[in-house]
Coordinates of C-alpha atoms in Angstrom, one line a residue:
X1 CA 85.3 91.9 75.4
X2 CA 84.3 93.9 78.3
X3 CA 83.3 97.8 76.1
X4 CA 80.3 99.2 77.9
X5 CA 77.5 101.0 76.4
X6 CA 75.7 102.9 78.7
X7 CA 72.0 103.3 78.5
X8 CA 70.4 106.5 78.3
X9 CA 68.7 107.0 81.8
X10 CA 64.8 107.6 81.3
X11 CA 64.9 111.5 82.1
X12 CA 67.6 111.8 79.3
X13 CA 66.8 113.4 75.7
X14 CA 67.1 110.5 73.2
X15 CA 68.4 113.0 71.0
X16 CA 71.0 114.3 73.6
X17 CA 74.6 113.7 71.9
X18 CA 76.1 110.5 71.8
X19 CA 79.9 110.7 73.0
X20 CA 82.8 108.3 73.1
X21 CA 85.1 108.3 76.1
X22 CA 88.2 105.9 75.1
X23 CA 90.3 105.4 78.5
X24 CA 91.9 102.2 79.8
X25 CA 91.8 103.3 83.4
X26 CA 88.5 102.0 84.2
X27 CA 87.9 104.6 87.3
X28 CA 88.5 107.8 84.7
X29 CA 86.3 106.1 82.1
X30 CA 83.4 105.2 84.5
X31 CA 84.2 108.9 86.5
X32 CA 83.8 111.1 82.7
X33 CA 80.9 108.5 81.7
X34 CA 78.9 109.7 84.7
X35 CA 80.2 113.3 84.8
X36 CA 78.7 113.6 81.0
X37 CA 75.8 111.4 81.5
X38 CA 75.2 113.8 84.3
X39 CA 75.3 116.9 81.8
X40 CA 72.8 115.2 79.4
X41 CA 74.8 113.2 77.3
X42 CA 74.9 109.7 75.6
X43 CA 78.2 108.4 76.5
X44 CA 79.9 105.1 74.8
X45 CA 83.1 103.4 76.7
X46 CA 86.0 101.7 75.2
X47 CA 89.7 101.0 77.4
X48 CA 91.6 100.6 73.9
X49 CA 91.7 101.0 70.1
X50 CA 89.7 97.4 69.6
X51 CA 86.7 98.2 71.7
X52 CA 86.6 101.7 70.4
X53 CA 86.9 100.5 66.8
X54 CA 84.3 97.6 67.9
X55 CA 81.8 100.3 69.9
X56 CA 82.3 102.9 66.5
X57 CA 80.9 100.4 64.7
X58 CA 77.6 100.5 66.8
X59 CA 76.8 103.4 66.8
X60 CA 77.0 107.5 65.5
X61 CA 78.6 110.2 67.6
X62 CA 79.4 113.3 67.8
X63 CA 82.2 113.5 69.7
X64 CA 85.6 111.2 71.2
X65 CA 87.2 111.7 74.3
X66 CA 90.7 109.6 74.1
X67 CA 93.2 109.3 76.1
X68 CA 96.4 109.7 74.3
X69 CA 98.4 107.1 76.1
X70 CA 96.7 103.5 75.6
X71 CA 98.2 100.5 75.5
X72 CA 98.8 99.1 71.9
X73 CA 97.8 101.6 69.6
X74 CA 97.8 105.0 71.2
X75 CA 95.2 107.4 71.4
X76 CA 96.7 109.2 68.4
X77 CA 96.5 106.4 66.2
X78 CA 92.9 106.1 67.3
X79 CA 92.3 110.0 66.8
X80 CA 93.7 109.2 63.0
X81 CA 91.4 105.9 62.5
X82 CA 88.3 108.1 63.7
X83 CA 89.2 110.9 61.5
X84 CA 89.3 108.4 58.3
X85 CA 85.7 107.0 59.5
X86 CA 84.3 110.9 60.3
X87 CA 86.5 113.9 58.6
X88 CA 84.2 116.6 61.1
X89 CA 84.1 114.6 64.3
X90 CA 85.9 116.7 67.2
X91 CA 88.2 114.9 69.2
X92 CA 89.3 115.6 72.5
X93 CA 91.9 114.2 74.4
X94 CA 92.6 113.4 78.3
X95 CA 96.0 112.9 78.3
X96 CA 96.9 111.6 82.3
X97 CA 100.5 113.7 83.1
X98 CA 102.3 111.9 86.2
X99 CA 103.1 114.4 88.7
X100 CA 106.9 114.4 89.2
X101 CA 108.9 116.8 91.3
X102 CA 111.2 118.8 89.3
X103 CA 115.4 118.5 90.8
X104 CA 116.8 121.7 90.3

């Protein structure tokens, strides 16, 4: 299992939010983790529905990130697992659109 939970740097509030960021591109997970780490936040990483149901379980948080189109299980089926386990948590999503040219 390779889910990462970041560490809050030294200079960070222990109280500062804990977030989870569920992305299986590892350069957008690692890139939000340290945009939000960045902004004083406690950030959580997961690249599918198993490490995100396996890093829940570890931990409380205030908010998800998901991307909506994992592997497996989608992000949407994640967003409805998390909103069985926490009926208030917000839940964002990243959803990654390919850039196609349009034919006219």
């Amino acid at each position: 299992m390779n889910f990462v939970v970041h560490p809050v740097r030294p200079h960070h509030d222990v109280h500062a939010p804990p977030l989870l960021v569920v992305d299986d591109d590892r350069e957008i997970r690692a890139l939000l983790a340290r945009y939000l780490e960045r902004n004083d936040f406690r950030v959580s990483t997961a690249r599918d529905c198993v490490e995100a149901r396996q890093v829940w379980e570890r931990g409380h948080y205030q908010l998800a990130v998901l991307d909506l189109m994992l592997p497996g299980e989608s992000g949407l089926d994640i967003a409805r697992w998390l909103r069985g386990e926490n009926d208030s948590l917000p839940i964002s999503s990243s959803p990654r659109w390919e850039m196609r040219p349009t034919a006219y």
